[in-house]
Structure formats: structure tokens, C-alpha cells
Short mmCIF file of N, CA and C and ligand atoms in Angstrom, two decimals:
data_model
loop_
_atom_site.label_atom_id
_atom_site.label_comp_id
_atom_site.label_asym_id
_atom_site.label_seq_id
_atom_site.Cartn_x
_atom_site.Cartn_y
_atom_site.Cartn_z
N UNK A 879 2.90 16.26 14.24
CA UNK A 879 2.14 15.08 13.79
C UNK A 879 2.12 15.15 12.34
N UNK A 880 2.66 14.16 11.69
CA UNK A 880 2.60 14.06 10.15
C UNK A 880 1.28 13.54 9.79
N UNK A 881 0.83 13.87 8.57
CA UNK A 881 -0.45 13.55 7.89
C UNK A 881 -0.24 12.56 6.84
N UNK A 882 -0.88 11.41 7.09
CA UNK A 882 -0.72 10.16 6.08
C UNK A 882 -2.02 10.21 5.24
N UNK A 883 -1.80 10.01 4.01
CA UNK A 883 -3.02 9.91 3.11
C UNK A 883 -2.76 8.57 2.45
N UNK A 884 -3.83 7.60 2.70
CA UNK A 884 -3.74 6.25 2.11
C UNK A 884 -4.52 6.14 0.80
N UNK A 885 -3.92 5.45 -0.11
CA UNK A 885 -4.56 5.15 -1.35
C UNK A 885 -4.91 3.58 -1.43
N UNK A 886 -6.06 3.34 -1.68
CA UNK A 886 -6.45 1.75 -1.58
C UNK A 886 -7.40 1.63 -2.81
N UNK A 887 -7.45 0.38 -3.40
CA UNK A 887 -8.42 0.18 -4.45
C UNK A 887 -9.48 -0.94 -4.20
N UNK A 888 -9.18 -1.71 -3.09
CA UNK A 888 -10.14 -2.75 -2.84
C UNK A 888 -10.61 -2.95 -1.40
N UNK A 889 -10.37 -3.98 -0.87
CA UNK A 889 -10.84 -4.31 0.53
C UNK A 889 -10.43 -3.30 1.52
N UNK A 890 -9.18 -3.04 1.62
CA UNK A 890 -8.68 -1.95 2.54
C UNK A 890 -8.35 -2.55 4.01
N UNK A 891 -8.08 -3.83 4.03
CA UNK A 891 -7.83 -4.29 5.43
C UNK A 891 -6.50 -3.78 5.91
N UNK A 892 -5.60 -3.63 5.02
CA UNK A 892 -4.33 -2.93 5.47
C UNK A 892 -4.62 -1.49 5.80
N UNK A 893 -5.45 -0.73 4.95
CA UNK A 893 -5.73 0.62 5.36
C UNK A 893 -6.28 0.72 6.76
N UNK A 894 -7.30 -0.22 7.16
CA UNK A 894 -7.90 -0.22 8.38
C UNK A 894 -6.87 -0.47 9.53
N UNK A 895 -5.97 -1.38 9.22
CA UNK A 895 -4.91 -1.70 10.24
C UNK A 895 -4.04 -0.63 10.46
N UNK A 896 -3.66 0.09 9.45
CA UNK A 896 -2.77 1.37 9.57
C UNK A 896 -3.48 2.43 10.35
N UNK A 897 -4.78 2.63 9.99
CA UNK A 897 -5.55 3.68 10.56
C UNK A 897 -5.55 3.45 12.11
N UNK A 898 -5.86 2.19 12.51
CA UNK A 898 -5.93 1.90 13.93
C UNK A 898 -4.58 2.01 14.69
N UNK A 899 -3.53 1.64 14.00
CA UNK A 899 -2.17 1.71 14.58
C UNK A 899 -1.90 3.14 14.91
N UNK A 900 -2.05 4.14 14.06
CA UNK A 900 -1.76 5.39 14.29
C UNK A 900 -2.69 6.21 15.23
N UNK A 901 -3.88 5.61 15.42
CA UNK A 901 -4.75 6.23 16.39
C UNK A 901 -4.20 6.21 17.77
N UNK A 902 -3.23 5.48 18.13
CA UNK A 902 -2.56 5.43 19.48
C UNK A 902 -1.14 6.12 19.38
N UNK A 903 -0.84 6.77 18.29
CA UNK A 903 0.48 7.35 18.17
C UNK A 903 0.43 8.83 17.99
N UNK A 904 1.71 9.51 18.32
CA UNK A 904 1.78 10.88 18.17
C UNK A 904 2.66 11.20 17.03
N UNK A 905 3.30 10.18 16.42
CA UNK A 905 4.05 10.35 15.15
C UNK A 905 3.27 10.90 13.97
N UNK A 906 2.13 10.21 13.68
CA UNK A 906 1.38 10.54 12.60
C UNK A 906 0.00 10.14 12.66
N UNK A 907 -0.78 10.61 11.81
CA UNK A 907 -2.23 10.13 11.84
C UNK A 907 -2.81 10.00 10.36
N UNK A 908 -3.63 9.00 10.13
CA UNK A 908 -4.30 9.08 8.84
C UNK A 908 -5.50 10.07 8.63
N UNK A 909 -5.23 10.86 7.68
CA UNK A 909 -6.31 11.94 7.58
C UNK A 909 -7.23 11.68 6.48
N UNK A 910 -6.91 10.91 5.46
CA UNK A 910 -7.77 10.72 4.39
C UNK A 910 -7.44 9.38 3.69
N UNK A 911 -8.61 8.73 3.16
CA UNK A 911 -8.29 7.55 2.27
C UNK A 911 -8.73 7.91 0.84
N UNK A 912 -7.93 7.70 -0.08
CA UNK A 912 -8.37 7.97 -1.53
C UNK A 912 -8.51 6.68 -2.30
N UNK A 913 -9.43 6.56 -3.15
CA UNK A 913 -9.64 5.32 -3.87
C UNK A 913 -10.06 5.70 -5.28
N UNK A 914 -9.68 4.84 -6.18
CA UNK A 914 -10.01 4.85 -7.65
C UNK A 914 -11.25 4.08 -8.02
N UNK A 915 -11.84 3.48 -6.90
CA UNK A 915 -12.83 2.46 -7.18
C UNK A 915 -14.05 2.77 -6.27
N UNK A 916 -15.15 3.12 -6.94
CA UNK A 916 -16.31 3.68 -6.06
C UNK A 916 -16.99 2.54 -5.39
N UNK A 917 -16.65 1.23 -5.80
CA UNK A 917 -17.23 0.12 -5.11
C UNK A 917 -16.28 -0.51 -4.18
N UNK A 918 -15.28 0.05 -3.90
CA UNK A 918 -14.23 -0.54 -3.00
C UNK A 918 -14.75 -0.65 -1.52
N UNK A 919 -14.48 -1.87 -0.98
CA UNK A 919 -14.91 -2.10 0.44
C UNK A 919 -14.26 -1.11 1.40
N UNK A 920 -13.16 -0.56 1.06
CA UNK A 920 -12.41 0.37 1.93
C UNK A 920 -13.38 1.61 2.19
N UNK A 921 -14.24 1.84 1.27
CA UNK A 921 -15.12 3.00 1.65
C UNK A 921 -16.12 2.85 2.78
N UNK A 922 -16.56 1.58 2.91
CA UNK A 922 -17.35 1.16 4.06
C UNK A 922 -16.56 1.13 5.43
N UNK A 923 -15.30 0.80 5.33
CA UNK A 923 -14.45 0.91 6.45
C UNK A 923 -14.29 2.34 6.95
N UNK A 924 -14.06 3.22 5.88
CA UNK A 924 -13.79 4.55 6.34
C UNK A 924 -15.06 5.20 6.93
N UNK A 925 -16.18 4.76 6.42
CA UNK A 925 -17.49 5.24 7.13
C UNK A 925 -17.46 4.87 8.56
N UNK A 926 -17.29 3.56 8.81
CA UNK A 926 -17.40 3.08 10.09
C UNK A 926 -16.21 3.65 11.06
N UNK A 927 -15.07 3.91 10.41
CA UNK A 927 -14.04 4.48 11.20
C UNK A 927 -14.08 5.98 11.29
N UNK A 928 -14.92 6.52 10.58
CA UNK A 928 -15.09 8.02 10.59
C UNK A 928 -13.77 8.71 10.07
N UNK A 929 -13.25 8.10 9.01
CA UNK A 929 -12.14 8.63 8.27
C UNK A 929 -12.65 9.23 6.92
N UNK A 930 -12.20 10.41 6.60
CA UNK A 930 -12.60 11.00 5.30
C UNK A 930 -12.15 10.20 4.14
N UNK A 931 -13.04 10.10 3.13
CA UNK A 931 -12.62 9.27 1.96
C UNK A 931 -13.03 10.09 0.79
N UNK A 932 -12.29 9.81 -0.27
CA UNK A 932 -12.41 10.53 -1.53
C UNK A 932 -12.24 9.51 -2.77
N UNK A 933 -13.19 9.52 -3.68
CA UNK A 933 -13.10 8.72 -4.80
C UNK A 933 -12.70 9.59 -6.03
N UNK A 934 -11.72 9.06 -6.84
CA UNK A 934 -11.20 9.84 -7.97
C UNK A 934 -11.11 9.04 -9.19
N UNK A 935 -11.06 9.68 -10.33
CA UNK A 935 -10.93 8.90 -11.66
C UNK A 935 -9.61 9.31 -12.30
N UNK A 936 -9.37 8.63 -13.44
CA UNK A 936 -8.16 8.86 -14.22
C UNK A 936 -7.89 10.46 -14.50
N UNK A 937 -8.95 11.04 -14.88
CA UNK A 937 -8.96 12.46 -15.17
C UNK A 937 -8.37 13.26 -14.04
N UNK A 938 -8.93 12.98 -12.83
CA UNK A 938 -8.45 13.65 -11.68
C UNK A 938 -6.98 13.33 -11.33
N UNK A 939 -6.63 12.10 -11.52
CA UNK A 939 -5.28 11.60 -11.11
C UNK A 939 -4.08 11.94 -12.12
N UNK A 940 -4.53 11.79 -13.43
CA UNK A 940 -3.46 11.82 -14.52
C UNK A 940 -3.53 13.14 -15.25
N UNK A 941 -4.77 13.40 -15.87
CA UNK A 941 -4.85 14.54 -16.79
C UNK A 941 -4.89 15.84 -16.10
N UNK A 942 -5.73 15.96 -15.04
CA UNK A 942 -5.62 17.26 -14.29
C UNK A 942 -4.76 17.17 -12.98
N UNK A 943 -4.54 18.27 -12.36
CA UNK A 943 -3.77 18.23 -11.07
C UNK A 943 -4.60 18.21 -9.80
N UNK A 944 -5.91 17.74 -10.03
CA UNK A 944 -6.82 17.72 -8.87
C UNK A 944 -6.22 17.00 -7.59
N UNK A 945 -5.80 15.75 -7.92
CA UNK A 945 -5.19 14.96 -6.76
C UNK A 945 -3.92 15.44 -6.35
N UNK A 946 -3.13 15.86 -7.24
CA UNK A 946 -1.79 16.40 -6.93
C UNK A 946 -1.98 17.57 -6.06
N UNK A 947 -2.80 18.48 -6.32
CA UNK A 947 -3.08 19.71 -5.51
C UNK A 947 -3.65 19.27 -4.04
N UNK A 948 -4.54 18.35 -4.19
CA UNK A 948 -5.13 17.83 -2.88
C UNK A 948 -3.96 17.36 -2.04
N UNK A 949 -3.11 16.51 -2.53
CA UNK A 949 -2.05 15.91 -1.75
C UNK A 949 -1.03 16.94 -1.24
N UNK A 950 -0.77 17.96 -2.12
CA UNK A 950 0.04 19.13 -1.59
C UNK A 950 -0.44 19.82 -0.46
N UNK A 951 -1.80 19.99 -0.49
CA UNK A 951 -2.42 20.57 0.71
C UNK A 951 -2.53 19.67 1.86
N UNK A 952 -2.71 18.39 1.65
CA UNK A 952 -3.22 17.56 2.79
C UNK A 952 -2.25 16.48 3.26
N UNK A 953 -1.19 16.19 2.58
CA UNK A 953 -0.35 15.03 2.88
C UNK A 953 1.00 15.35 3.18
N UNK A 954 1.60 14.68 4.15
CA UNK A 954 3.06 14.74 4.43
C UNK A 954 3.53 13.41 3.83
N UNK A 955 2.85 12.29 3.99
CA UNK A 955 3.28 11.05 3.56
C UNK A 955 2.15 10.28 2.72
N UNK A 956 2.38 9.49 1.76
CA UNK A 956 1.37 8.85 1.04
C UNK A 956 1.67 7.40 1.09
N UNK A 957 0.64 6.62 1.54
CA UNK A 957 0.87 5.17 1.73
C UNK A 957 -0.10 4.47 0.71
N UNK A 958 0.50 3.66 -0.15
CA UNK A 958 -0.37 2.75 -1.03
C UNK A 958 -0.55 1.35 -0.39
N UNK A 959 -1.87 1.11 -0.11
CA UNK A 959 -2.16 -0.15 0.65
C UNK A 959 -3.15 -0.94 -0.28
N UNK A 960 -2.65 -1.63 -1.26
CA UNK A 960 -3.48 -2.42 -2.15
C UNK A 960 -4.17 -1.38 -3.27
N UNK A 961 -3.21 -0.49 -3.68
CA UNK A 961 -3.56 0.53 -4.87
C UNK A 961 -3.05 -0.01 -6.08
N UNK A 962 -3.95 0.03 -7.06
CA UNK A 962 -3.51 -0.70 -8.31
C UNK A 962 -3.15 0.18 -9.49
N UNK A 963 -3.18 1.35 -9.43
CA UNK A 963 -2.76 2.25 -10.53
C UNK A 963 -1.34 2.74 -10.33
N UNK A 964 -0.67 2.92 -11.49
CA UNK A 964 0.71 3.49 -11.40
C UNK A 964 0.66 4.97 -10.94
N UNK A 965 1.50 5.44 -10.14
CA UNK A 965 1.37 6.91 -9.67
C UNK A 965 2.02 7.70 -10.68
N UNK A 966 1.41 8.77 -11.06
CA UNK A 966 1.99 9.62 -12.21
C UNK A 966 3.21 10.37 -11.74
N UNK A 967 4.21 10.61 -12.68
CA UNK A 967 5.46 11.18 -12.26
C UNK A 967 5.39 12.51 -11.55
N UNK A 968 4.28 13.26 -11.92
CA UNK A 968 4.23 14.60 -11.17
C UNK A 968 4.01 14.44 -9.68
N UNK A 969 3.22 13.34 -9.36
CA UNK A 969 3.04 13.04 -7.84
C UNK A 969 4.22 12.50 -7.29
N UNK A 970 4.98 11.59 -7.97
CA UNK A 970 6.22 10.95 -7.55
C UNK A 970 7.27 12.13 -7.28
N UNK A 971 7.30 13.01 -8.18
CA UNK A 971 8.35 14.04 -7.91
C UNK A 971 8.04 15.11 -6.95
N UNK A 972 6.71 15.15 -6.68
CA UNK A 972 6.35 16.16 -5.66
C UNK A 972 6.62 15.65 -4.16
N UNK A 973 6.65 14.30 -4.10
CA UNK A 973 6.81 13.60 -2.86
C UNK A 973 8.03 12.66 -2.79
N UNK A 974 9.22 13.26 -2.95
CA UNK A 974 10.46 12.31 -3.01
C UNK A 974 10.50 11.48 -1.64
N UNK A 975 10.71 10.21 -1.74
CA UNK A 975 10.77 9.40 -0.47
C UNK A 975 9.68 9.62 0.55
N UNK A 976 8.51 9.97 0.00
CA UNK A 976 7.39 10.13 0.84
C UNK A 976 6.20 9.29 0.43
N UNK A 977 6.38 8.46 -0.58
CA UNK A 977 5.32 7.53 -0.98
C UNK A 977 5.75 6.17 -0.75
N UNK A 978 5.00 5.44 -0.04
CA UNK A 978 5.44 4.03 0.33
C UNK A 978 4.38 3.07 -0.04
N UNK A 979 4.90 1.99 -0.70
CA UNK A 979 3.95 0.90 -1.15
C UNK A 979 4.23 -0.49 -0.44
N UNK A 980 3.26 -1.22 -0.44
CA UNK A 980 3.50 -2.61 0.07
C UNK A 980 3.15 -3.52 -1.17
N UNK A 981 4.02 -4.59 -1.41
CA UNK A 981 3.75 -5.55 -2.42
C UNK A 981 3.76 -6.94 -1.80
N UNK A 982 2.80 -7.71 -2.18
CA UNK A 982 2.67 -9.06 -1.46
C UNK A 982 3.48 -10.17 -2.01
N UNK A 983 4.84 -9.88 -2.21
CA UNK A 983 5.83 -10.83 -2.60
C UNK A 983 7.21 -10.32 -2.40
N UNK A 984 8.19 -11.20 -2.57
CA UNK A 984 9.63 -10.79 -2.31
C UNK A 984 10.16 -10.14 -3.70
N UNK A 985 9.94 -8.91 -3.84
CA UNK A 985 10.45 -8.16 -5.03
C UNK A 985 12.02 -8.38 -5.09
N UNK A 986 12.64 -8.44 -6.35
CA UNK A 986 12.19 -8.18 -7.58
C UNK A 986 11.22 -9.27 -8.16
N UNK A 987 11.03 -10.46 -7.43
CA UNK A 987 10.26 -11.52 -7.96
C UNK A 987 8.82 -11.19 -7.90
N UNK A 988 7.93 -11.53 -8.87
CA UNK A 988 6.50 -11.45 -8.92
C UNK A 988 6.18 -10.00 -8.74
N UNK A 989 6.76 -9.08 -9.41
CA UNK A 989 6.38 -7.70 -9.42
C UNK A 989 5.95 -7.21 -10.86
N UNK A 990 5.62 -6.02 -11.11
CA UNK A 990 5.24 -5.46 -12.33
C UNK A 990 3.73 -5.38 -12.64
N UNK A 991 3.44 -4.79 -13.80
CA UNK A 991 2.06 -4.73 -14.13
C UNK A 991 1.30 -5.98 -14.19
N UNK A 992 0.08 -6.00 -13.61
CA UNK A 992 -0.77 -7.19 -13.46
C UNK A 992 -0.44 -8.17 -12.30
N UNK A 993 0.66 -7.90 -11.76
CA UNK A 993 1.10 -8.73 -10.41
C UNK A 993 0.47 -7.94 -9.27
N UNK A 994 -0.63 -8.31 -8.80
CA UNK A 994 -1.17 -7.78 -7.61
C UNK A 994 -2.13 -8.83 -6.91
N UNK A 995 -2.31 -8.58 -5.74
CA UNK A 995 -3.19 -9.52 -4.99
C UNK A 995 -3.14 -10.95 -5.20
N UNK A 996 -4.30 -11.64 -5.48
CA UNK A 996 -4.31 -13.07 -5.68
C UNK A 996 -3.56 -13.54 -6.98
N UNK A 997 -3.40 -12.55 -7.94
CA UNK A 997 -2.53 -13.05 -9.09
C UNK A 997 -1.10 -13.45 -8.67
N UNK A 998 -0.55 -12.71 -7.69
CA UNK A 998 0.82 -12.88 -7.17
C UNK A 998 0.70 -14.32 -6.51
N UNK A 999 -0.23 -14.46 -5.53
CA UNK A 999 -0.28 -15.75 -4.76
C UNK A 999 -0.47 -16.98 -5.67
N UNK A 1000 -1.27 -16.84 -6.71
CA UNK A 1000 -1.53 -17.98 -7.66
C UNK A 1000 -0.27 -18.32 -8.43
N UNK A 1001 0.42 -17.27 -8.81
CA UNK A 1001 1.62 -17.55 -9.64
C UNK A 1001 2.75 -18.18 -8.70
N UNK A 1002 2.72 -17.80 -7.52
CA UNK A 1002 3.68 -18.35 -6.55
C UNK A 1002 3.39 -19.82 -6.32
N UNK A 1003 2.14 -20.13 -6.19
CA UNK A 1003 1.73 -21.56 -5.91
C UNK A 1003 2.03 -22.34 -7.22
N UNK A 1004 1.68 -21.85 -8.33
CA UNK A 1004 1.97 -22.55 -9.65
C UNK A 1004 3.49 -22.96 -9.80
N UNK A 1005 4.23 -21.97 -9.34
CA UNK A 1005 5.70 -22.16 -9.50
C UNK A 1005 6.37 -22.99 -8.40
N UNK A 1006 5.56 -23.45 -7.49
CA UNK A 1006 5.95 -24.27 -6.38
C UNK A 1006 7.11 -23.69 -5.57
N UNK A 1007 6.92 -22.33 -5.33
CA UNK A 1007 7.95 -21.61 -4.39
C UNK A 1007 7.89 -22.13 -3.11
N UNK A 1008 9.02 -22.04 -2.42
CA UNK A 1008 9.02 -22.60 -0.93
C UNK A 1008 8.91 -21.53 0.01
N UNK A 1009 9.00 -20.32 -0.44
CA UNK A 1009 8.89 -19.20 0.48
C UNK A 1009 8.28 -17.98 -0.36
N UNK A 1010 7.72 -17.11 0.44
CA UNK A 1010 7.18 -15.81 -0.20
C UNK A 1010 7.25 -14.72 0.94
N UNK A 1011 6.69 -13.67 0.73
CA UNK A 1011 6.78 -12.59 1.75
C UNK A 1011 6.24 -11.26 1.43
N UNK A 1012 6.67 -10.11 1.94
CA UNK A 1012 6.23 -8.90 1.67
C UNK A 1012 7.50 -8.05 1.41
N UNK A 1013 7.18 -6.96 0.48
CA UNK A 1013 8.19 -5.95 0.32
C UNK A 1013 7.58 -4.57 0.50
N UNK A 1014 8.21 -3.79 1.36
CA UNK A 1014 7.70 -2.42 1.60
C UNK A 1014 8.74 -1.58 0.89
N UNK A 1015 8.35 -0.75 0.01
CA UNK A 1015 9.32 0.10 -0.77
C UNK A 1015 8.77 1.48 -1.18
N UNK A 1016 9.75 2.35 -1.40
CA UNK A 1016 9.42 3.62 -1.93
C UNK A 1016 8.86 3.52 -3.45
N UNK A 1017 8.08 4.47 -3.72
CA UNK A 1017 7.39 4.43 -5.00
C UNK A 1017 8.12 5.39 -6.03
N UNK A 1018 8.43 4.74 -7.27
CA UNK A 1018 8.84 5.69 -8.41
C UNK A 1018 7.87 5.42 -9.51
N UNK A 1019 8.31 5.86 -10.61
CA UNK A 1019 7.37 5.99 -11.86
C UNK A 1019 7.11 4.50 -12.32
N UNK A 1020 7.83 3.44 -11.93
CA UNK A 1020 7.61 2.17 -12.48
C UNK A 1020 6.95 1.23 -11.47
N UNK A 1021 6.08 0.41 -11.94
CA UNK A 1021 5.55 -0.58 -10.94
C UNK A 1021 6.57 -1.28 -10.17
N UNK A 1022 6.54 -1.30 -8.85
CA UNK A 1022 7.14 -2.17 -7.96
C UNK A 1022 8.77 -2.00 -8.06
N UNK A 1023 9.32 -0.89 -8.51
CA UNK A 1023 10.64 -0.84 -8.69
C UNK A 1023 11.47 0.15 -7.82
N UNK A 1024 10.79 0.92 -6.98
CA UNK A 1024 11.44 1.83 -6.04
C UNK A 1024 12.29 1.23 -4.99
N UNK A 1025 13.14 1.98 -4.41
CA UNK A 1025 14.12 1.36 -3.40
C UNK A 1025 13.46 0.57 -2.22
N UNK A 1026 13.93 -0.51 -1.99
CA UNK A 1026 13.28 -1.35 -0.94
C UNK A 1026 13.65 -0.98 0.47
N UNK A 1027 12.72 -0.81 1.30
CA UNK A 1027 12.75 -0.36 2.69
C UNK A 1027 12.96 -1.58 3.64
N UNK A 1028 12.00 -2.59 3.33
CA UNK A 1028 11.92 -3.73 4.28
C UNK A 1028 11.33 -4.95 3.59
N UNK A 1029 11.84 -6.18 3.89
CA UNK A 1029 11.13 -7.39 3.47
C UNK A 1029 11.03 -8.42 4.56
N UNK A 1030 9.99 -9.08 4.56
CA UNK A 1030 9.94 -10.14 5.59
C UNK A 1030 9.49 -11.50 4.76
N UNK A 1031 9.85 -12.63 5.23
CA UNK A 1031 9.61 -13.96 4.52
C UNK A 1031 8.61 -14.79 5.29
N UNK A 1032 7.97 -15.64 4.58
CA UNK A 1032 7.19 -16.66 5.31
C UNK A 1032 7.32 -18.03 4.41
N UNK A 1033 7.32 -19.19 5.11
CA UNK A 1033 7.43 -20.29 4.43
C UNK A 1033 6.11 -20.85 3.75
N UNK A 1034 6.34 -21.47 2.57
CA UNK A 1034 5.12 -22.12 2.01
C UNK A 1034 5.24 -23.62 2.09
N UNK A 1035 4.15 -24.27 2.57
CA UNK A 1035 4.17 -25.74 2.65
C UNK A 1035 3.39 -26.19 1.34
N UNK A 1036 3.80 -27.48 1.05
CA UNK A 1036 3.34 -28.13 -0.30
C UNK A 1036 1.70 -28.03 -0.21
N UNK A 1037 1.18 -28.23 0.98
CA UNK A 1037 -0.31 -28.35 1.07
C UNK A 1037 -1.04 -26.93 1.07
N UNK A 1038 -0.27 -25.83 1.10
CA UNK A 1038 -0.75 -24.49 1.13
C UNK A 1038 -1.47 -24.19 -0.24
N UNK A 1039 -2.74 -23.75 -0.21
CA UNK A 1039 -3.42 -23.12 -1.45
C UNK A 1039 -2.99 -21.67 -1.61
N UNK A 1040 -3.33 -21.15 -2.75
CA UNK A 1040 -3.07 -19.68 -3.03
C UNK A 1040 -3.75 -18.86 -1.88
N UNK A 1041 -4.99 -19.37 -1.47
CA UNK A 1041 -5.68 -18.65 -0.31
C UNK A 1041 -4.84 -18.71 0.96
N UNK A 1042 -4.28 -19.81 1.21
CA UNK A 1042 -3.44 -19.95 2.48
C UNK A 1042 -2.23 -19.01 2.39
N UNK A 1043 -1.64 -19.06 1.24
CA UNK A 1043 -0.52 -18.11 0.95
C UNK A 1043 -0.85 -16.65 1.22
N UNK A 1044 -2.07 -16.30 0.71
CA UNK A 1044 -2.55 -14.86 0.80
C UNK A 1044 -2.70 -14.64 2.34
N UNK A 1045 -3.31 -15.55 3.04
CA UNK A 1045 -3.48 -15.39 4.59
C UNK A 1045 -2.13 -15.06 5.22
N UNK A 1046 -1.04 -16.04 4.91
CA UNK A 1046 0.23 -15.78 5.56
C UNK A 1046 0.76 -14.46 5.27
N UNK A 1047 0.68 -14.01 3.91
CA UNK A 1047 1.19 -12.75 3.51
C UNK A 1047 0.52 -11.51 4.22
N UNK A 1048 -0.86 -11.65 4.37
CA UNK A 1048 -1.65 -10.68 5.03
C UNK A 1048 -1.10 -10.54 6.54
N UNK A 1049 -0.89 -11.63 7.11
CA UNK A 1049 -0.50 -11.68 8.48
C UNK A 1049 0.93 -10.89 8.66
N UNK A 1050 1.79 -11.01 7.80
CA UNK A 1050 3.08 -10.37 7.75
C UNK A 1050 2.84 -8.81 7.51
N UNK A 1051 1.79 -8.50 6.52
CA UNK A 1051 1.51 -7.09 6.24
C UNK A 1051 1.00 -6.42 7.50
N UNK A 1052 0.10 -7.03 8.23
CA UNK A 1052 -0.50 -6.39 9.29
C UNK A 1052 0.52 -6.12 10.40
N UNK A 1053 1.39 -7.03 10.60
CA UNK A 1053 2.52 -7.01 11.73
C UNK A 1053 3.48 -5.89 11.34
N UNK A 1054 3.99 -5.81 10.14
CA UNK A 1054 5.11 -4.92 9.81
C UNK A 1054 4.78 -3.62 9.18
N UNK A 1055 3.70 -3.49 8.37
CA UNK A 1055 3.55 -2.27 7.53
C UNK A 1055 3.40 -1.11 8.31
N UNK A 1056 2.50 -1.00 9.37
CA UNK A 1056 2.36 0.19 10.17
C UNK A 1056 3.68 0.52 10.93
N UNK A 1057 4.33 -0.45 11.40
CA UNK A 1057 5.63 -0.16 12.11
C UNK A 1057 6.69 0.44 11.16
N UNK A 1058 6.81 -0.11 10.06
CA UNK A 1058 7.77 0.46 9.06
C UNK A 1058 7.51 1.86 8.54
N UNK A 1059 6.12 2.07 8.45
CA UNK A 1059 5.67 3.44 8.02
C UNK A 1059 6.18 4.36 9.13
N UNK A 1060 5.85 4.00 10.27
CA UNK A 1060 6.29 4.86 11.44
C UNK A 1060 7.89 5.10 11.61
N UNK A 1061 8.60 3.97 11.33
CA UNK A 1061 10.06 4.10 11.39
C UNK A 1061 10.53 5.06 10.28
N UNK A 1062 10.02 4.97 9.04
CA UNK A 1062 10.29 5.89 7.99
C UNK A 1062 10.14 7.46 8.37
N UNK A 1063 8.97 7.56 8.98
CA UNK A 1063 8.70 8.93 9.43
C UNK A 1063 9.60 9.42 10.55
N UNK A 1064 9.86 8.58 11.50
CA UNK A 1064 10.67 8.91 12.61
C UNK A 1064 12.10 9.16 12.12
N UNK A 1065 12.62 8.29 11.27
CA UNK A 1065 14.00 8.56 10.84
C UNK A 1065 14.15 9.79 10.02
N UNK A 1066 13.12 10.19 9.22
CA UNK A 1066 13.16 11.35 8.33
C UNK A 1066 13.17 12.63 9.18
N UNK A 1067 12.57 12.57 10.47
CA UNK A 1067 12.49 13.61 11.32
C UNK A 1067 13.71 13.89 12.16
N UNK A 1068 14.63 12.89 12.14
CA UNK A 1068 15.84 12.97 13.07
C UNK A 1068 16.72 14.13 12.81
C1 LIG B 719 -2.30 -6.57 -0.12
O1 LIG B 719 -1.99 -7.85 0.05
C2 LIG B 719 -1.27 -5.76 -0.80
O2 LIG B 719 0.08 -6.30 -0.57
C3 LIG B 719 -1.66 -5.94 -2.19
O3 LIG B 719 -3.00 -5.90 -2.23
C4 LIG B 719 -3.53 -6.43 -1.11
C5 LIG B 719 -4.58 -5.54 -0.60
O4 LIG B 719 -5.27 -6.11 0.53
N1 LIG B 719 -1.04 -4.97 -3.07
C6 LIG B 719 -0.58 -5.32 -4.34
O5 LIG B 719 -0.75 -6.36 -4.86
C7 LIG B 719 0.03 -4.13 -5.04
N2 LIG B 719 0.75 -4.53 -6.25
P1 LIG B 719 -6.22 -5.18 1.36
O6 LIG B 719 -7.04 -4.38 0.43
O7 LIG B 719 -7.05 -6.14 2.16
O8 LIG B 719 -5.32 -4.25 2.15
#
């Protein structure tokens, strides 16, 4: 049974979905949720779901090895589910092909620093894109640039608001993200 540690900065609806998915599986289980935001809604979800959670700051993450050492002890896989900080290279190199991120657009479009959550959906609406989607990818030292594992698309109608686009994208995330994480783990074990 592999141990997944999730990083989330906000609501955590993907984190909750992944936790639920793996509760019925023997491949892996979510052991902890880590957040950089003490006000993140994901913390309430962890309390309700009885999942261990830990709040950390830049010092723990970047300057010291507190989070790196925690992960070395506790994680086989790291999943970023709405996590907004860049992962420091010492963590990336300690977990090659073991850190998976989801991005709410079809990378390489609409990626990079500042492109997260509703910022992405608003930019897509402004540019009158006719489709968007999700990208699940390995994490490297640069925002949204690691090797792509999976993408799925959804159509945008002219009448769709940025909120409608966000809902369509979330639907794709809930459907595919847990399954793709499981697939990565199963294929690595073959
Ligand atoms: C998700 O849509 C995820 O793709 C996005 O943040 C949202 C988090 O929602 N991630 C990024 O934008 C990363 N660049 P959630 O907190 O409800 O899971």
C-alpha cells in the first residue's frame, strides 16, 4: 500500500475527492494533507474526514529541511491538488516522478506563475477560447513544466461564464485525477 501525501492551498475539493477514491482501494491511501495556508478550507475537510493535516510556512518548506524530512519519512507519492507554491528542487530531486500536479487548463497554454484557479478560467474566457481542460503532469522545478501524463478537454460555449468554465474543469478533475494517480502508481510497480 503506497502512501500519498497531498499538498493543497485552498478549498481542497480535489483533495477530498482523492481521499475518498483511495478509501476503497488497496493500491494506495492518503496519509496526510499539507497546506501552506492556515485558513485553507481543506483543513476543515481533513478534520471531518479524520485525515492528518499539517500547516507549514516558507521557512519549513524552503529554508529548512523540515518538510523534506517529513516527506522522506511519510510519503511514497506527493500529489499537488490546488497547491500554489513552487516545489523546491531539494524535494523535486528526492522524489523523481513521484510528484504529480493538476493544472486547470491545457498546458502549455495558460500555465506559469500567477496562472492558477479562477485566474486561468477568466483569461480563457477573455480570450474567447472554444475549449479548455485539465493537465495532469509530473512536477519539476518550474511552474507547470514537468512531463505531461494526461490531458482531457471540455468545450466552452459562448454563453459560459468564467464560473461555468471552472465547473466544467472541476468535473473533469474529479473524474480523472484519482484514476490517473492510481494508474501512475500501478505502472511504477509493474
Ligand atoms: C483546481 O482547479 C486545480 O486544478 C487548481 O486549483 C483548483 C483547486 O481546487 N490548481 C491550480 O490552478 C494550480 N496551478 P480545489 O481546492 O477545490 O481542489
